[in-house]
Coordinates of C-alpha atoms in Angstrom, one line a residue:
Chain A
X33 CA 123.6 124.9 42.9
X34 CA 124.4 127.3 45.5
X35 CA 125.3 130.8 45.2
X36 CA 126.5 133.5 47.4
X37 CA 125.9 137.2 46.1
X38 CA 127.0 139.9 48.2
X39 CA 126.4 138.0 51.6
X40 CA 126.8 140.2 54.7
X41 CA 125.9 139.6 58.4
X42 CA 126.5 141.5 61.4
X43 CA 126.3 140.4 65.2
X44 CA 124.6 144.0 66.5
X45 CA 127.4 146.1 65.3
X46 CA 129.9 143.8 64.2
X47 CA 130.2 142.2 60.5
X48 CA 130.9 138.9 60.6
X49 CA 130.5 138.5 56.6
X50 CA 130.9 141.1 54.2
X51 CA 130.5 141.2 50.6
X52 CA 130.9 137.4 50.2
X53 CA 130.3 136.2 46.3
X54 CA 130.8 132.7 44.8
X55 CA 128.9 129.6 43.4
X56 CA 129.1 126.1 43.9
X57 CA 128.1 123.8 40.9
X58 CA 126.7 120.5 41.9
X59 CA 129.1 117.9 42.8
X60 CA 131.8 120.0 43.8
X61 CA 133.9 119.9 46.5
X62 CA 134.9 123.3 47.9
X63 CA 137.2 123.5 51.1
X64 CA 136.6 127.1 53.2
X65 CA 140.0 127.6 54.9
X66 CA 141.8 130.5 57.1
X67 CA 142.2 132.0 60.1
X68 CA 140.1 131.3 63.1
X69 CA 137.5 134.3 64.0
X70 CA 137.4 134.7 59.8
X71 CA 133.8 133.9 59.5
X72 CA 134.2 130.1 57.8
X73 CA 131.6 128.8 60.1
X74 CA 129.1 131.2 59.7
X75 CA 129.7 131.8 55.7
X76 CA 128.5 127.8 55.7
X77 CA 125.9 128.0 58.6
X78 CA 124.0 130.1 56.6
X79 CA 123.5 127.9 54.0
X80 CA 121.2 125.7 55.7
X81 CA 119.6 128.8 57.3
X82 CA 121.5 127.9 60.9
X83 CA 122.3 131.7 60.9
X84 CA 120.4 134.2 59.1
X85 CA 122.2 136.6 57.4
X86 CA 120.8 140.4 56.9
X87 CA 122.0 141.6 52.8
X88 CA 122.9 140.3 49.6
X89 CA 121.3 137.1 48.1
X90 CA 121.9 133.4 48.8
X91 CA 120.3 130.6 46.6
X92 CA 120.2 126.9 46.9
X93 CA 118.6 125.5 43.9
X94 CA 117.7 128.7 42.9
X95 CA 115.6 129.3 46.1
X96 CA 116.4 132.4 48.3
X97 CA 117.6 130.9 51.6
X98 CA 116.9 134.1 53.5
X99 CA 113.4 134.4 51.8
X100 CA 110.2 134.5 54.4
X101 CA 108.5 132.5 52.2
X102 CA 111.3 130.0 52.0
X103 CA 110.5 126.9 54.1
X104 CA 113.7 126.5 56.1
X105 CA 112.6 123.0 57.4
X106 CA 112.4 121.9 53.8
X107 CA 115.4 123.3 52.6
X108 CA 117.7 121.6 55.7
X109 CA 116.2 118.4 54.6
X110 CA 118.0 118.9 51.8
X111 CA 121.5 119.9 53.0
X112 CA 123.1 117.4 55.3
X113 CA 125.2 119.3 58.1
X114 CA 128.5 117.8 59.6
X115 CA 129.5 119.4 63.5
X116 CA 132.6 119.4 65.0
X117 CA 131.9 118.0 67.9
X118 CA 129.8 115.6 66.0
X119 CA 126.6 116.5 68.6
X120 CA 125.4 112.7 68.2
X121 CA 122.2 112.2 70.4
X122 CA 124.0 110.5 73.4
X123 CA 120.3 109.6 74.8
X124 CA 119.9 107.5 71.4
X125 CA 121.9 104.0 69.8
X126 CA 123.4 104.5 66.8
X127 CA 120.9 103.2 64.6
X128 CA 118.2 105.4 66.9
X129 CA 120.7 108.3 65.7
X130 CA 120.3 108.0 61.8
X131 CA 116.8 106.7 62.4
X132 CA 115.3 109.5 64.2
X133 CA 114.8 112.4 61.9
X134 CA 113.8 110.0 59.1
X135 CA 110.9 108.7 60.7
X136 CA 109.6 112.1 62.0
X137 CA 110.5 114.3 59.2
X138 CA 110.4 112.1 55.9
X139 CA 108.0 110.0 57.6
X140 CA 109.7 106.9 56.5
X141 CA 108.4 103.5 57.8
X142 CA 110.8 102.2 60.7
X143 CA 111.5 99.2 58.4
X144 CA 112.9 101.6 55.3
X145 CA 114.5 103.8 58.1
X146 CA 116.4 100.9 59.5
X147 CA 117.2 99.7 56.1
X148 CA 118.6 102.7 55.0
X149 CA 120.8 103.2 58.1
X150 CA 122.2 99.7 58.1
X151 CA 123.0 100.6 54.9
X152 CA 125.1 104.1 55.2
X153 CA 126.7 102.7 58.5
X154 CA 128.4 99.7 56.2
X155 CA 129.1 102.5 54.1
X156 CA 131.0 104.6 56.9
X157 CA 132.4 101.1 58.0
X158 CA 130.1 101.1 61.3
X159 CA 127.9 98.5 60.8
X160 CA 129.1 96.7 63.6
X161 CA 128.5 99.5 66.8
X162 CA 125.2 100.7 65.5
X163 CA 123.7 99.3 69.2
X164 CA 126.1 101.3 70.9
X165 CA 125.5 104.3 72.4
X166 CA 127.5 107.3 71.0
X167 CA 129.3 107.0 74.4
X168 CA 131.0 104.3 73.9
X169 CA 132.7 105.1 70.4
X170 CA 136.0 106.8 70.1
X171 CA 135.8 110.6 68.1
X172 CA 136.6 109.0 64.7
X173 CA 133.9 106.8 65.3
X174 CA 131.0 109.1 66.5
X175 CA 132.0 110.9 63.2
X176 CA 131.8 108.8 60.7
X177 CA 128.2 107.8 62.5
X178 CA 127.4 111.7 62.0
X179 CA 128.4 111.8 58.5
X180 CA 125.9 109.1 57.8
X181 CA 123.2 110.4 59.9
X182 CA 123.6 113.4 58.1
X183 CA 123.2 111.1 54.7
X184 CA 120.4 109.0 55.4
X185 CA 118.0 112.3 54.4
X186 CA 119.6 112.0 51.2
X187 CA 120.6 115.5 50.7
X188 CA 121.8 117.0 47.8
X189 CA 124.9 119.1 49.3
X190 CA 126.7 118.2 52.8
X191 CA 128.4 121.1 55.0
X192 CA 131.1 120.3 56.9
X193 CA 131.7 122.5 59.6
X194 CA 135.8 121.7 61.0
X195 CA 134.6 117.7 60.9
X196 CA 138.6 117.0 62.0
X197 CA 139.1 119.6 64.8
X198 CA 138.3 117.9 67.9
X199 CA 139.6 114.5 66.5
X200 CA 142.7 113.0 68.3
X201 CA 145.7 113.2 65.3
X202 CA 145.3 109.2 64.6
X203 CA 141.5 109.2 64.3
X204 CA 141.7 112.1 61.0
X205 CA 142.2 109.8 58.5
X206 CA 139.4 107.3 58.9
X207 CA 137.1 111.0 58.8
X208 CA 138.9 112.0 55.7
X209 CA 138.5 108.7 54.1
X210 CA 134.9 108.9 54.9
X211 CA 134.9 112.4 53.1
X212 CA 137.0 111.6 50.4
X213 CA 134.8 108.7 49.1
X214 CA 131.7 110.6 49.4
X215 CA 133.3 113.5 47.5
X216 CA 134.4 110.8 44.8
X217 CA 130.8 109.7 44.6
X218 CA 130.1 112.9 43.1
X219 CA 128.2 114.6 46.4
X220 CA 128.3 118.6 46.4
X221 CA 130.6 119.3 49.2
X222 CA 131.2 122.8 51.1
X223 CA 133.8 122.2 54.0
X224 CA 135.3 124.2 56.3
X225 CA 138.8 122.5 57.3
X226 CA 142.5 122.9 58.1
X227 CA 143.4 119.6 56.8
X228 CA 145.3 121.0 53.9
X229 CA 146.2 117.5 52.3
X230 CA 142.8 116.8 52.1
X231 CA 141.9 120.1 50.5
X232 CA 144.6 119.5 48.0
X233 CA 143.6 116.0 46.8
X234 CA 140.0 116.0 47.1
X235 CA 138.9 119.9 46.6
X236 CA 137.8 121.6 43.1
X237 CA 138.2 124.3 44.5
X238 CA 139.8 126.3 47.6
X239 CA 138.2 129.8 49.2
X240 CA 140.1 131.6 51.5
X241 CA 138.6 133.7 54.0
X242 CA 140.0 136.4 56.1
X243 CA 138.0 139.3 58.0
X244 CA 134.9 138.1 57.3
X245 CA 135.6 138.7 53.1
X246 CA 136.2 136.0 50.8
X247 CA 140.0 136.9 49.9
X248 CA 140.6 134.7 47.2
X249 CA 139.3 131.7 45.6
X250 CA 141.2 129.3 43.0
X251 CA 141.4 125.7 41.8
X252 CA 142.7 123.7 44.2
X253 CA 146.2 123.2 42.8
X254 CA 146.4 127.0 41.9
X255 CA 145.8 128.0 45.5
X256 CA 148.7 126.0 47.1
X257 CA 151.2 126.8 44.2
X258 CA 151.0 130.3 44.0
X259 CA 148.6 131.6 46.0
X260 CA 147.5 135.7 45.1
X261 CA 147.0 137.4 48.3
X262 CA 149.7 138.4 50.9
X263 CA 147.0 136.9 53.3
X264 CA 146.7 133.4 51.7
X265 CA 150.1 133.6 51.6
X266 CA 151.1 134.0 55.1
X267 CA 148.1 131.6 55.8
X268 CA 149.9 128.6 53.9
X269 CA 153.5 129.5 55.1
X270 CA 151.7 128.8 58.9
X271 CA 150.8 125.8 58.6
X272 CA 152.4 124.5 56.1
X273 CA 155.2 125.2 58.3
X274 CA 154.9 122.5 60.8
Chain B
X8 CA 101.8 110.0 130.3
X9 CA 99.9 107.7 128.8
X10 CA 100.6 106.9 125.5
X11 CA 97.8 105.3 123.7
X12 CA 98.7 103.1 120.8
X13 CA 95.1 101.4 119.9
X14 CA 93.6 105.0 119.4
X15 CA 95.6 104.2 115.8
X16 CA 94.8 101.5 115.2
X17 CA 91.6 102.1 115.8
X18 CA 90.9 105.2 113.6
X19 CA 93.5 103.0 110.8
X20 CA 91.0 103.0 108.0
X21 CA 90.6 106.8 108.2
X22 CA 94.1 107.4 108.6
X23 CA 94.3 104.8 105.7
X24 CA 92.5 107.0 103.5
X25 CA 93.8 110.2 104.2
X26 CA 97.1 108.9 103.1
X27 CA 95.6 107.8 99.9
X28 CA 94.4 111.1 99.7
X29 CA 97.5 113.2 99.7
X30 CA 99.0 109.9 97.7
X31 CA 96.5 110.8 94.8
X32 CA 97.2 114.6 95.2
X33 CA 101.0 114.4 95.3
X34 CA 101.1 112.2 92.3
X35 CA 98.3 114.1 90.2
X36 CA 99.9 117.5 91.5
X37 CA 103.4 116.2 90.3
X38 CA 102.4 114.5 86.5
X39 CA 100.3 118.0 85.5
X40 CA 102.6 120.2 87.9
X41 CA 105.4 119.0 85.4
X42 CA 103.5 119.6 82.2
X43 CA 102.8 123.0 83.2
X44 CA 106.2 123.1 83.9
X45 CA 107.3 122.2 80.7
X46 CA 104.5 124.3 78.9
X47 CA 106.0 127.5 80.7
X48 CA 109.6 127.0 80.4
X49 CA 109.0 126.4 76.3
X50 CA 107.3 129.9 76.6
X51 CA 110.1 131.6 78.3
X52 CA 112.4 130.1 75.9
X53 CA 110.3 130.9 73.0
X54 CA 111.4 133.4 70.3
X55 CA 110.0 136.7 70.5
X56 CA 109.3 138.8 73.2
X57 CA 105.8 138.3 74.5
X58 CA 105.2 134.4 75.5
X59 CA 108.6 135.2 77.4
X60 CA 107.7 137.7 79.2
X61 CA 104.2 136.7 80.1
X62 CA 105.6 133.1 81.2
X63 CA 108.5 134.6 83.3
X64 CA 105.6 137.2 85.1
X65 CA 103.7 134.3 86.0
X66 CA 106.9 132.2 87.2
X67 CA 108.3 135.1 89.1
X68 CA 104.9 136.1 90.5
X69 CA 104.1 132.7 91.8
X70 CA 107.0 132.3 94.0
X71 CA 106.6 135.8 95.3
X72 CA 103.5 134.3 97.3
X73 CA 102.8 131.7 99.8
X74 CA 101.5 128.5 98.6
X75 CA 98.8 128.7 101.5
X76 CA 97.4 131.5 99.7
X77 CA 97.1 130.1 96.2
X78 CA 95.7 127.7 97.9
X79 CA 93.1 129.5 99.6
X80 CA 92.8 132.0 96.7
X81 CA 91.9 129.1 94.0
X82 CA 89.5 127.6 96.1
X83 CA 87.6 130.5 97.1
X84 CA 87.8 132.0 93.3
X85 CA 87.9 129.0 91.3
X86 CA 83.8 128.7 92.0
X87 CA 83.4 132.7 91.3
X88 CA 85.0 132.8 87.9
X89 CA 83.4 129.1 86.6
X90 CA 80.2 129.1 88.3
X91 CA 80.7 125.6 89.6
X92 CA 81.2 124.2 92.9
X93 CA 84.5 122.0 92.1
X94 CA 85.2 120.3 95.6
X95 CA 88.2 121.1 97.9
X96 CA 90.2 118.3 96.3
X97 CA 90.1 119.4 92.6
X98 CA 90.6 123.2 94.2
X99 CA 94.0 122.0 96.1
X100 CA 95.0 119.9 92.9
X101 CA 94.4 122.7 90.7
X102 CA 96.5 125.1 93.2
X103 CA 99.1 123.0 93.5
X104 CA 99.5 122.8 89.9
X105 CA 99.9 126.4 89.3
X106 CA 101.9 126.4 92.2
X107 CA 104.6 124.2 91.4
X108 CA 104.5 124.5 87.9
X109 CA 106.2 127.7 88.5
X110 CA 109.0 126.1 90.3
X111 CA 109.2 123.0 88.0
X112 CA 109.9 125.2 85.2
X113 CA 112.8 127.0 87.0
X114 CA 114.5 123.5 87.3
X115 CA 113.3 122.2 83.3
X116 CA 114.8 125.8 82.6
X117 CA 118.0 124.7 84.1
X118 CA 118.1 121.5 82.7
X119 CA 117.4 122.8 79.1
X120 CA 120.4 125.3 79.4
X121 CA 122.6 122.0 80.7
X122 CA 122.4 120.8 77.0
X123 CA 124.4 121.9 74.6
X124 CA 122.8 124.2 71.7
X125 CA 124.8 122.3 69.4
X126 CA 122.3 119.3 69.8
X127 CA 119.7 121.4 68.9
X128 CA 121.2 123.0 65.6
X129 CA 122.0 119.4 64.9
X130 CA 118.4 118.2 65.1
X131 CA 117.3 121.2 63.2
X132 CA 120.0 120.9 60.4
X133 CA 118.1 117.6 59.5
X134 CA 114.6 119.1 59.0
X135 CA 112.8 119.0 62.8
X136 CA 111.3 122.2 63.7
X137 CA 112.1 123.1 67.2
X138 CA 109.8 121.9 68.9
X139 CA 110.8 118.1 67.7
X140 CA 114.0 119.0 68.6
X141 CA 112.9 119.8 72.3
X142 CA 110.6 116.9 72.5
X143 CA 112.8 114.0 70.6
X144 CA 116.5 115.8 71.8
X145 CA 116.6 118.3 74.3
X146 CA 114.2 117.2 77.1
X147 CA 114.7 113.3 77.4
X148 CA 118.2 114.4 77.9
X149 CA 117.3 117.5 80.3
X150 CA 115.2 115.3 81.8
X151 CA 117.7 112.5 82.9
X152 CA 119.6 115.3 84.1
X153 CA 117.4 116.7 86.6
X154 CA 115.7 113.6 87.9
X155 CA 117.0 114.1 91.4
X156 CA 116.3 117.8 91.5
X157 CA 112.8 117.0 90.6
X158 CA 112.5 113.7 92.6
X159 CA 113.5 116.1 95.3
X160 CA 110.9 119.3 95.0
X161 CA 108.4 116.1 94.4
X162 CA 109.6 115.3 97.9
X163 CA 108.8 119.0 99.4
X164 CA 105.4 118.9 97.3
X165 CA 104.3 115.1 98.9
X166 CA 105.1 117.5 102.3
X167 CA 103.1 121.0 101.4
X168 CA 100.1 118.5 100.1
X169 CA 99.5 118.8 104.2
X170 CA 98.6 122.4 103.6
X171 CA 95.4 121.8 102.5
X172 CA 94.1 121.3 106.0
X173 CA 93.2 125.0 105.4
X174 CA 90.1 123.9 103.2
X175 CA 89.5 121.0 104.9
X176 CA 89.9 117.9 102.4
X177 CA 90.6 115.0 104.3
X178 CA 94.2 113.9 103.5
X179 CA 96.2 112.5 106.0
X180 CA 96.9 115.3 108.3
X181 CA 93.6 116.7 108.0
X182 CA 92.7 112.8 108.8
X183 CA 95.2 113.2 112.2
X184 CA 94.2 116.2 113.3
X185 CA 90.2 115.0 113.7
X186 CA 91.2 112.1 115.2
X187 CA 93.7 113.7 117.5
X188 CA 90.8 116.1 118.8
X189 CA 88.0 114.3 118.4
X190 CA 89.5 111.7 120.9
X191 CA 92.0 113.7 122.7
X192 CA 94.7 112.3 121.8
X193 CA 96.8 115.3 120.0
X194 CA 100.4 114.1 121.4
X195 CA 99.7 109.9 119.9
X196 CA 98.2 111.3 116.4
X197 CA 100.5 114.1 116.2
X198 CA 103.6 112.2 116.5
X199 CA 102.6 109.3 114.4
X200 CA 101.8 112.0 111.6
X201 CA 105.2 113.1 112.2
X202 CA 107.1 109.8 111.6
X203 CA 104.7 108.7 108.5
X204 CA 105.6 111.7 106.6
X205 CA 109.3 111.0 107.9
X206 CA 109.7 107.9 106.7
X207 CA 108.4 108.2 103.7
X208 CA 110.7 111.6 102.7
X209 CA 113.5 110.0 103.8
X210 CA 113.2 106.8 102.2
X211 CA 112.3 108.8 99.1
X212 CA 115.4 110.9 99.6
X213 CA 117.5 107.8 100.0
X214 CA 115.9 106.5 96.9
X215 CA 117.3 109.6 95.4
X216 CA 120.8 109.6 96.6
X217 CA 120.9 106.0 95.1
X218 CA 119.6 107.1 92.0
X219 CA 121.6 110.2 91.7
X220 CA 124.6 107.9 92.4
X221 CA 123.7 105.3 89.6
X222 CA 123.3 108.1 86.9
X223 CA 127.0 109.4 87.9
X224 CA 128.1 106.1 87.3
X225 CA 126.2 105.6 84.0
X226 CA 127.6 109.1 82.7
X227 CA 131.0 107.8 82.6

């Protein structure tokens, strides 16, 4: 469903991604792990076209994302994106947050809009805050609220770009959970995370990056057992440690 | 001295009028001052090379001259380039609109960089183009931001409005200054014109204050 062949990018005269090859079947989770600075972020922003990249081929649903032709607006319809600092409209309610882009880009009616909010914030266990203003929600919260705002375009894959990181420790779980069930509903999944536990229970598959290349890529189980690469390796034994 | 209070009362209906004159200038100068405003800091932050450019020449070039002379300038050229005689009310109103339009945008400018970019990547990463991400994200929020700093320049704009004495529209200085010589009483007229526009700016800049108080509150 998406594949990555030969995917480079460069800021000016630095590469940021080099070579980078894999695929992602539908309704599989992959978690994108390693160092900070490794180019996780980017490797998933330009899947939804958030930043171009300049060689090699990258297909979602066997449409090149880099393609002029392709339209970009169309394709991130498609893919739901996940932030790490959740980047909620603070200007907007909840409900104004998972309505907005349905009305004015599916050009749903504000009654199947509000219907189909209602419904994905039960799902993320908000139904009850979805007057509030993103303000007034804890991190955990205005996540989960994201995750669903992200769902009510129905996409087809989610990105999840660190959806943890800037969560106090005891708010983590209620994300994951979020995560986790979506995962076992069968939704294609590409996330960039350090939460190792969740990589181990809920990934297919793990791809470790390091220098901008993809340095090794395994089943889940695999990857934490024995992992190939001296890098991966000295990855793990960090933060496993603590 | 003698300091005649009736001639004021007296000439009030004038005086009423010339108010309502730079009133209706002010406020039509400030709601299309601001969409020019808006129109030219979308072009300087507009991909490419060109719009940017051109929009940051006319924003730099505007407030490297005196508002008098745009003032002048439009009203004297406006009826050589269109052929039509447009009154000195729609000459000053068109002036002023160019005019501070080029400062509006400075402050929208600075209110749009005050946002995160990550609100913007999120809006586009569910479909909007960018320019629904400005309208429906990015400005409401730049907006609220810079209220005071635009309530303020509104401020200096209700104030400048008194420049177009120079092509003679009757708003309320123009208004005082007849009077005041036509009756000969420059020091009455003169001072009353000073206190009207002082009251009102500072009451507006109180208004302000309060306001600017009320959104630190509501930001917590």
């Amino acid at each position: 469903m998406i594949t990555f062949d030969r995917v480079s990018k460069w800021y000016g005269a630095f590469q940021v991604l080099s070579d980078c090859s894999m695929q992602i079947a539908k309704g599989e989770v992959i978690v994108v792990c390693g160092p900070s600075g490794s180019g996780k972020s980017t490797l998933i922003k330009c899947v939804n076209a958030l930043e171009p990249y300049q060689s090699g081929s990258l297909k979602v649903e066997d449409i090149e994302v880099g393609a002029a032709a392709t339209d970009q607006r169309k394709l991130r319809q498609r893919i739901g994106m996940v932030f790490q600092n959740f980047e909620l409209y603070p200007h907007l309610s909840v409900l104004d947050n998972l309505r907005l882009a349905q009305i004015k880009v599916l050009k749903r009616d504000a009654k199947s809009a509000t219907e189909v909010a209602v419904q994905l914030l039960e799902r993320v266990g908000m139904q009850l805050h979805q007057s509030k203003f993103p303000g007034q929600l804890s991190g955990g919260q205005q996540q989960r609220v994201a995750i669903a705002r992200a769902l009510a375009m129905d996409p087809v894959a989610m990105l999840f770009d660190e959806p943890t990181s800037a969560l106090d420790p005891e708010m983590v779980s209620e994300v994951l959970d979020v995560m986790t069930q979506l995962a076992q509903q069968g939704m294609t999944m590409m996330c960039v995370t350090h939460e190792m536990g969740f990589a181990r229970r809920v990934a297919d598959r793990i791809v470790f990056m390091d220098g901008g290349c993809i340095v090794e890529e395994a089943a889940a189980e695999t990857f934490f057992k024995a992992p190939q690469s001296r890098r991966a390796q000295d990855f793990l034994s960090m933060i496993l440690a603590h | 001295m003698d300091f005649d209070i009736v001639v004021i009362v007296r000439n009030f209906s004038l005086l009423a009028e010339g108010m309502l004159t730079t009133l209706r200038l002010t406020a039509l100068a400030l709601l299309f001052g601001l969409a020019w405003g808006t129109v030219l800091t979308l072009a300087r932050l507009a991909p490419g090379r060109l719009l940017p450019a051109l929009a940051s020449l006319y924003v730099n070039g505007i407030r490297a001259v005196p508002l008098i002379m745009v003032i002048f300038w439009i009203y004297f050229l406006l009826p050589v380039l269109s052929g039509t005689q447009i009154g000195p009310f729609y000459s000053a109103l068109v002036a002023f609109v160019l005019f501070e339009g080029a400062y509006f945008s400075e402050i929208i400018r600075a209110g749009i960089k005050s946002i995160s970019q990550g609100q913007l990547r999120a809006a586009l990463s569910t479909g909007m183009s960018y320019l629904q991400g400005m309208r429906y994200i990015i400005l409401p929020q730049a907006f609220r931001k810079m209220a005071p700093v635009l309530l303020t320049q509104s401020i200096a704009l209700f104030q400048d409005t008194s420049l177009v004495y120079v092509v003679g529209l009757m708003d309320f200085m123009t208004a005082s200054a007849m009077v005041a010589s036509r009756d000969g009483r420059l020091v009455e007229l003169y001072s009353f014109a000073a206190l009207v526009y002082l009251v009102i700016s500072l009451a507006a800049t109180l208004a302000v204050r309060h306001m600017e108080k009320k959104f630190k509150a509501g930001a917590q």
